[in-house]
mmCIF file with all atom_site columns, C-alpha atoms in Angstrom:
data_model
loop_
_atom_site.group_PDB
_atom_site.id
_atom_site.type_symbol
_atom_site.label_atom_id
_atom_site.label_alt_id
_atom_site.label_comp_id
_atom_site.label_asym_id
_atom_site.label_entity_id
_atom_site.label_seq_id
_atom_site.pdbx_PDB_ins_code
_atom_site.Cartn_x
_atom_site.Cartn_y
_atom_site.Cartn_z
_atom_site.occupancy
_atom_site.B_iso_or_equiv
_atom_site.pdbx_formal_charge
_atom_site.auth_seq_id
_atom_site.auth_comp_id
_atom_site.auth_asym_id
_atom_site.auth_atom_id
_atom_site.pdbx_PDB_model_num
ATOM 1   C CA . MET F 1 1   ? 91.887  -16.891 12.067 1.00 0.00 ? 1   MET F CA 1
ATOM 2   C CA . ARG F 1 2   ? 90.899  -19.737 14.345 1.00 0.00 ? 2   ARG F CA 1
ATOM 3   C CA . ALA F 1 3   ? 91.869  -20.973 17.816 1.00 0.00 ? 3   ALA F CA 1
ATOM 4   C CA . VAL F 1 4   ? 90.914  -23.925 20.016 1.00 0.00 ? 4   VAL F CA 1
ATOM 5   C CA . ALA F 1 5   ? 90.477  -23.864 23.806 1.00 0.00 ? 5   ALA F CA 1
ATOM 6   C CA . THR F 1 6   ? 92.933  -26.269 25.465 1.00 0.00 ? 6   THR F CA 1
ATOM 7   C CA . GLU F 1 7   ? 90.910  -26.236 28.689 1.00 0.00 ? 7   GLU F CA 1
ATOM 8   C CA . ALA F 1 8   ? 87.577  -24.871 29.833 1.00 0.00 ? 8   ALA F CA 1
ATOM 9   C CA . PHE F 1 9   ? 87.729  -21.211 30.832 1.00 0.00 ? 9   PHE F CA 1
ATOM 10  C CA . LYS F 1 10  ? 85.687  -18.028 31.119 1.00 0.00 ? 10  LYS F CA 1
ATOM 11  C CA . ALA F 1 11  ? 86.769  -14.683 29.712 1.00 0.00 ? 11  ALA F CA 1
ATOM 12  C CA . TYR F 1 12  ? 85.359  -11.255 29.031 1.00 0.00 ? 12  TYR F CA 1
ATOM 13  C CA . TYR F 1 13  ? 85.357  -9.986  25.473 1.00 0.00 ? 13  TYR F CA 1
ATOM 14  C CA . GLY F 1 14  ? 83.555  -6.823  24.420 1.00 0.00 ? 14  GLY F CA 1
ATOM 15  C CA . MET F 1 15  ? 82.391  -6.427  28.013 1.00 0.00 ? 15  MET F CA 1
ATOM 16  C CA . GLN F 1 16  ? 80.519  -9.736  27.725 1.00 0.00 ? 16  GLN F CA 1
ATOM 17  C CA . PRO F 1 17  ? 81.325  -12.877 29.726 1.00 0.00 ? 17  PRO F CA 1
ATOM 18  C CA . LEU F 1 18  ? 82.036  -15.837 27.472 1.00 0.00 ? 18  LEU F CA 1
ATOM 19  C CA . ASP F 1 19  ? 82.364  -19.540 28.352 1.00 0.00 ? 19  ASP F CA 1
ATOM 20  C CA . PHE F 1 20  ? 84.827  -21.631 26.371 1.00 0.00 ? 20  PHE F CA 1
ATOM 21  C CA . PRO F 1 21  ? 84.561  -25.402 26.899 1.00 0.00 ? 21  PRO F CA 1
ATOM 22  C CA . GLU F 1 22  ? 87.665  -27.492 26.291 1.00 0.00 ? 22  GLU F CA 1
ATOM 23  C CA . GLY F 1 23  ? 88.060  -28.240 22.585 1.00 0.00 ? 23  GLY F CA 1
ATOM 24  C CA . HIS F 1 24  ? 85.792  -25.373 21.509 1.00 0.00 ? 24  HIS F CA 1
ATOM 25  C CA . GLU F 1 25  ? 86.964  -23.800 18.250 1.00 0.00 ? 25  GLU F CA 1
ATOM 26  C CA . PHE F 1 26  ? 86.311  -20.118 17.614 1.00 0.00 ? 26  PHE F CA 1
ATOM 27  C CA . SER F 1 27  ? 87.404  -17.585 15.027 1.00 0.00 ? 27  SER F CA 1
ATOM 28  C CA . GLY F 1 28  ? 87.797  -13.929 14.158 1.00 0.00 ? 28  GLY F CA 1
ATOM 29  C CA . ASP F 1 29  ? 88.501  -11.140 16.608 1.00 0.00 ? 29  ASP F CA 1
ATOM 30  C CA . VAL F 1 30  ? 87.772  -13.363 19.599 1.00 0.00 ? 30  VAL F CA 1
ATOM 31  C CA . ALA F 1 31  ? 90.480  -15.793 18.475 1.00 0.00 ? 31  ALA F CA 1
ATOM 32  C CA . VAL F 1 32  ? 92.958  -12.943 17.983 1.00 0.00 ? 32  VAL F CA 1
ATOM 33  C CA . TYR F 1 33  ? 92.180  -11.539 21.425 1.00 0.00 ? 33  TYR F CA 1
ATOM 34  C CA . MET F 1 34  ? 92.481  -14.891 23.191 1.00 0.00 ? 34  MET F CA 1
ATOM 35  C CA . LEU F 1 35  ? 95.761  -15.701 21.427 1.00 0.00 ? 35  LEU F CA 1
ATOM 36  C CA . GLN F 1 36  ? 97.245  -12.296 22.271 1.00 0.00 ? 36  GLN F CA 1
ATOM 37  C CA . THR F 1 37  ? 96.205  -12.291 25.918 1.00 0.00 ? 37  THR F CA 1
ATOM 38  C CA . GLY F 1 38  ? 97.592  -15.690 26.825 1.00 0.00 ? 38  GLY F CA 1
ATOM 39  C CA . ALA F 1 39  ? 94.302  -17.496 27.281 1.00 0.00 ? 39  ALA F CA 1
ATOM 40  C CA . PRO F 1 40  ? 94.547  -21.320 27.343 1.00 0.00 ? 40  PRO F CA 1
ATOM 41  C CA . VAL F 1 41  ? 94.140  -21.663 23.579 1.00 0.00 ? 41  VAL F CA 1
ATOM 42  C CA . GLU F 1 42  ? 96.131  -23.046 20.674 1.00 0.00 ? 42  GLU F CA 1
ATOM 43  C CA . PRO F 1 43  ? 96.202  -21.690 17.138 1.00 0.00 ? 43  PRO F CA 1
ATOM 44  C CA . ALA F 1 44  ? 94.055  -23.739 14.747 1.00 0.00 ? 44  ALA F CA 1
ATOM 45  C CA . ASP F 1 45  ? 95.340  -22.400 11.422 1.00 0.00 ? 45  ASP F CA 1
ATOM 46  C CA . ASP F 1 46  ? 98.459  -20.921 9.816  1.00 0.00 ? 46  ASP F CA 1
ATOM 47  C CA . GLU F 1 47  ? 97.277  -17.333 10.257 1.00 0.00 ? 47  GLU F CA 1
ATOM 48  C CA . ALA F 1 48  ? 96.838  -17.856 14.007 1.00 0.00 ? 48  ALA F CA 1
ATOM 49  C CA . ARG F 1 49  ? 100.229 -19.593 14.276 1.00 0.00 ? 49  ARG F CA 1
ATOM 50  C CA . ALA F 1 50  ? 101.857 -16.656 12.449 1.00 0.00 ? 50  ALA F CA 1
ATOM 51  C CA . LEU F 1 51  ? 100.227 -14.198 14.859 1.00 0.00 ? 51  LEU F CA 1
ATOM 52  C CA . LEU F 1 52  ? 101.455 -16.170 17.856 1.00 0.00 ? 52  LEU F CA 1
ATOM 53  C CA . SER F 1 53  ? 104.985 -16.489 16.416 1.00 0.00 ? 53  SER F CA 1
ATOM 54  C CA . ALA F 1 54  ? 105.165 -12.751 15.734 1.00 0.00 ? 54  ALA F CA 1
ATOM 55  C CA . ALA F 1 55  ? 104.044 -11.945 19.275 1.00 0.00 ? 55  ALA F CA 1
ATOM 56  C CA . GLU F 1 56  ? 106.642 -14.305 20.767 1.00 0.00 ? 56  GLU F CA 1
ATOM 57  C CA . ALA F 1 57  ? 109.411 -12.853 18.578 1.00 0.00 ? 57  ALA F CA 1
ATOM 58  C CA . GLN F 1 58  ? 108.896 -9.353  19.977 1.00 0.00 ? 58  GLN F CA 1
ATOM 59  C CA . PRO F 1 59  ? 110.605 -8.878  23.329 1.00 0.00 ? 59  PRO F CA 1
ATOM 60  C CA . PRO F 1 60  ? 108.293 -7.511  25.994 1.00 0.00 ? 60  PRO F CA 1
ATOM 61  C CA . ALA F 1 61  ? 108.695 -3.845  26.796 1.00 0.00 ? 61  ALA F CA 1
ATOM 62  C CA . PRO F 1 62  ? 110.701 -3.309  29.961 1.00 0.00 ? 62  PRO F CA 1
ATOM 63  C CA . GLU F 1 63  ? 108.411 -2.573  32.865 1.00 0.00 ? 63  GLU F CA 1
ATOM 64  C CA . GLU F 1 64  ? 111.089 -0.913  34.895 1.00 0.00 ? 64  GLU F CA 1
ATOM 65  C CA . GLN F 1 65  ? 114.198 1.044   34.146 1.00 0.00 ? 65  GLN F CA 1
ATOM 66  C CA . ASP F 1 66  ? 117.473 -0.797  34.548 1.00 0.00 ? 66  ASP F CA 1
ATOM 67  C CA . VAL F 1 67  ? 119.186 2.353   35.799 1.00 0.00 ? 67  VAL F CA 1
ATOM 68  C CA . PRO F 1 68  ? 118.197 4.420   38.804 1.00 0.00 ? 68  PRO F CA 1
ATOM 69  C CA . PRO F 1 69  ? 116.391 7.714   38.121 1.00 0.00 ? 69  PRO F CA 1
ATOM 70  C CA . ILE F 1 70  ? 119.174 9.700   39.816 1.00 0.00 ? 70  ILE F CA 1
ATOM 71  C CA . ASP F 1 71  ? 117.994 12.978  38.279 1.00 0.00 ? 71  ASP F CA 1
ATOM 72  C CA . GLY F 1 72  ? 114.585 12.377  39.836 1.00 0.00 ? 72  GLY F CA 1
ATOM 73  C CA . THR F 1 73  ? 113.365 13.154  43.315 1.00 0.00 ? 73  THR F CA 1
ATOM 74  C CA . ILE F 1 74  ? 114.527 11.245  46.363 1.00 0.00 ? 74  ILE F CA 1
ATOM 75  C CA . ASN F 1 75  ? 111.138 9.509   46.488 1.00 0.00 ? 75  ASN F CA 1
ATOM 76  C CA . GLU F 1 76  ? 111.492 8.404   42.838 1.00 0.00 ? 76  GLU F CA 1
ATOM 77  C CA . VAL F 1 77  ? 114.941 6.943   43.515 1.00 0.00 ? 77  VAL F CA 1
ATOM 78  C CA . LEU F 1 78  ? 113.722 5.151   46.646 1.00 0.00 ? 78  LEU F CA 1
ATOM 79  C CA . ALA F 1 79  ? 110.672 3.830   44.786 1.00 0.00 ? 79  ALA F CA 1
ATOM 80  C CA . TRP F 1 80  ? 112.994 2.402   42.120 1.00 0.00 ? 80  TRP F CA 1
ATOM 81  C CA . VAL F 1 81  ? 115.202 0.817   44.795 1.00 0.00 ? 81  VAL F CA 1
ATOM 82  C CA . GLY F 1 82  ? 112.396 -0.611  46.932 1.00 0.00 ? 82  GLY F CA 1
ATOM 83  C CA . ASP F 1 83  ? 114.094 -2.968  49.420 1.00 0.00 ? 83  ASP F CA 1
ATOM 84  C CA . ASP F 1 84  ? 116.536 -4.371  46.840 1.00 0.00 ? 84  ASP F CA 1
ATOM 85  C CA . GLN F 1 85  ? 120.061 -4.085  48.256 1.00 0.00 ? 85  GLN F CA 1
ATOM 86  C CA . GLU F 1 86  ? 121.709 -4.432  44.838 1.00 0.00 ? 86  GLU F CA 1
ATOM 87  C CA . ARG F 1 87  ? 119.642 -1.556  43.486 1.00 0.00 ? 87  ARG F CA 1
ATOM 88  C CA . ALA F 1 88  ? 120.460 0.461   46.596 1.00 0.00 ? 88  ALA F CA 1
ATOM 89  C CA . VAL F 1 89  ? 124.187 -0.030  45.955 1.00 0.00 ? 89  VAL F CA 1
ATOM 90  C CA . GLN F 1 90  ? 123.743 0.934   42.310 1.00 0.00 ? 90  GLN F CA 1
ATOM 91  C CA . ALA F 1 91  ? 121.735 4.044   43.222 1.00 0.00 ? 91  ALA F CA 1
ATOM 92  C CA . ARG F 1 92  ? 124.270 4.981   45.915 1.00 0.00 ? 92  ARG F CA 1
ATOM 93  C CA . ASP F 1 93  ? 127.144 4.719   43.426 1.00 0.00 ? 93  ASP F CA 1
ATOM 94  C CA . GLU F 1 94  ? 125.274 6.880   40.910 1.00 0.00 ? 94  GLU F CA 1
ATOM 95  C CA . GLU F 1 95  ? 124.310 9.454   43.528 1.00 0.00 ? 95  GLU F CA 1
ATOM 96  C CA . SER F 1 96  ? 127.857 9.597   44.943 1.00 0.00 ? 96  SER F CA 1
ATOM 97  C CA . ALA F 1 97  ? 129.198 10.342  41.463 1.00 0.00 ? 97  ALA F CA 1
ATOM 98  C CA . ARG F 1 98  ? 127.062 13.502  41.182 1.00 0.00 ? 98  ARG F CA 1
ATOM 99  C CA . ASP F 1 99  ? 128.585 16.956  41.642 1.00 0.00 ? 99  ASP F CA 1
ATOM 100 C CA . LYS F 1 100 ? 126.345 17.539  44.661 1.00 0.00 ? 100 LYS F CA 1
ATOM 101 C CA . PRO F 1 101 ? 125.219 14.213  46.139 1.00 0.00 ? 101 PRO F CA 1
ATOM 102 C CA . ARG F 1 102 ? 122.139 14.405  48.367 1.00 0.00 ? 102 ARG F CA 1
ATOM 103 C CA . SER F 1 103 ? 123.183 13.380  51.854 1.00 0.00 ? 103 SER F CA 1
ATOM 104 C CA . THR F 1 104 ? 119.618 12.484  52.847 1.00 0.00 ? 104 THR F CA 1
ATOM 105 C CA . LEU F 1 105 ? 119.298 10.075  49.936 1.00 0.00 ? 105 LEU F CA 1
ATOM 106 C CA . LEU F 1 106 ? 122.717 8.558   50.633 1.00 0.00 ? 106 LEU F CA 1
ATOM 107 C CA . ALA F 1 107 ? 121.744 7.970   54.275 1.00 0.00 ? 107 ALA F CA 1
ATOM 108 C CA . GLN F 1 108 ? 118.484 6.265   53.284 1.00 0.00 ? 108 GLN F CA 1
ATOM 109 C CA . LEU F 1 109 ? 120.279 4.100   50.721 1.00 0.00 ? 109 LEU F CA 1
ATOM 110 C CA . ASP F 1 110 ? 122.861 3.137   53.358 1.00 0.00 ? 110 ASP F CA 1
ATOM 111 C CA . GLU F 1 111 ? 120.029 1.951   55.620 1.00 0.00 ? 111 GLU F CA 1
ATOM 112 C CA . ILE F 1 112 ? 118.659 -0.275  52.850 1.00 0.00 ? 112 ILE F CA 1
ATOM 113 C CA . ILE F 1 113 ? 122.124 -1.662  52.125 1.00 0.00 ? 113 ILE F CA 1
ATOM 114 C CA . ALA F 1 114 ? 122.746 -2.388  55.825 1.00 0.00 ? 114 ALA F CA 1
ATOM 115 C CA . ASP F 1 115 ? 119.498 -4.374  56.280 1.00 0.00 ? 115 ASP F CA 1
#
């Protein structure tokens, strides 16, 4: 597997600093690592292109939940909401639908919605 640097850059690989001048071609594990981490490189052979295509075909794992953690603590719900009014409305709706909604959480969500 081979890759070519599209611009000059520095990177760490194996806890060692490496300099890559523009146009430098490199191969093996370093090429795989640079292709997978989004370094300014282009694939230089079919194997590298296949690796890059496979990585692009896989959707990234969601970093955050799309639904509020209503069964969690008040702090967890508020951390999920942050200062996002839309999330606050969503969390408030979910909390209000519970058998025993937490009045403290509802009040804090109302403050976020009102801002």
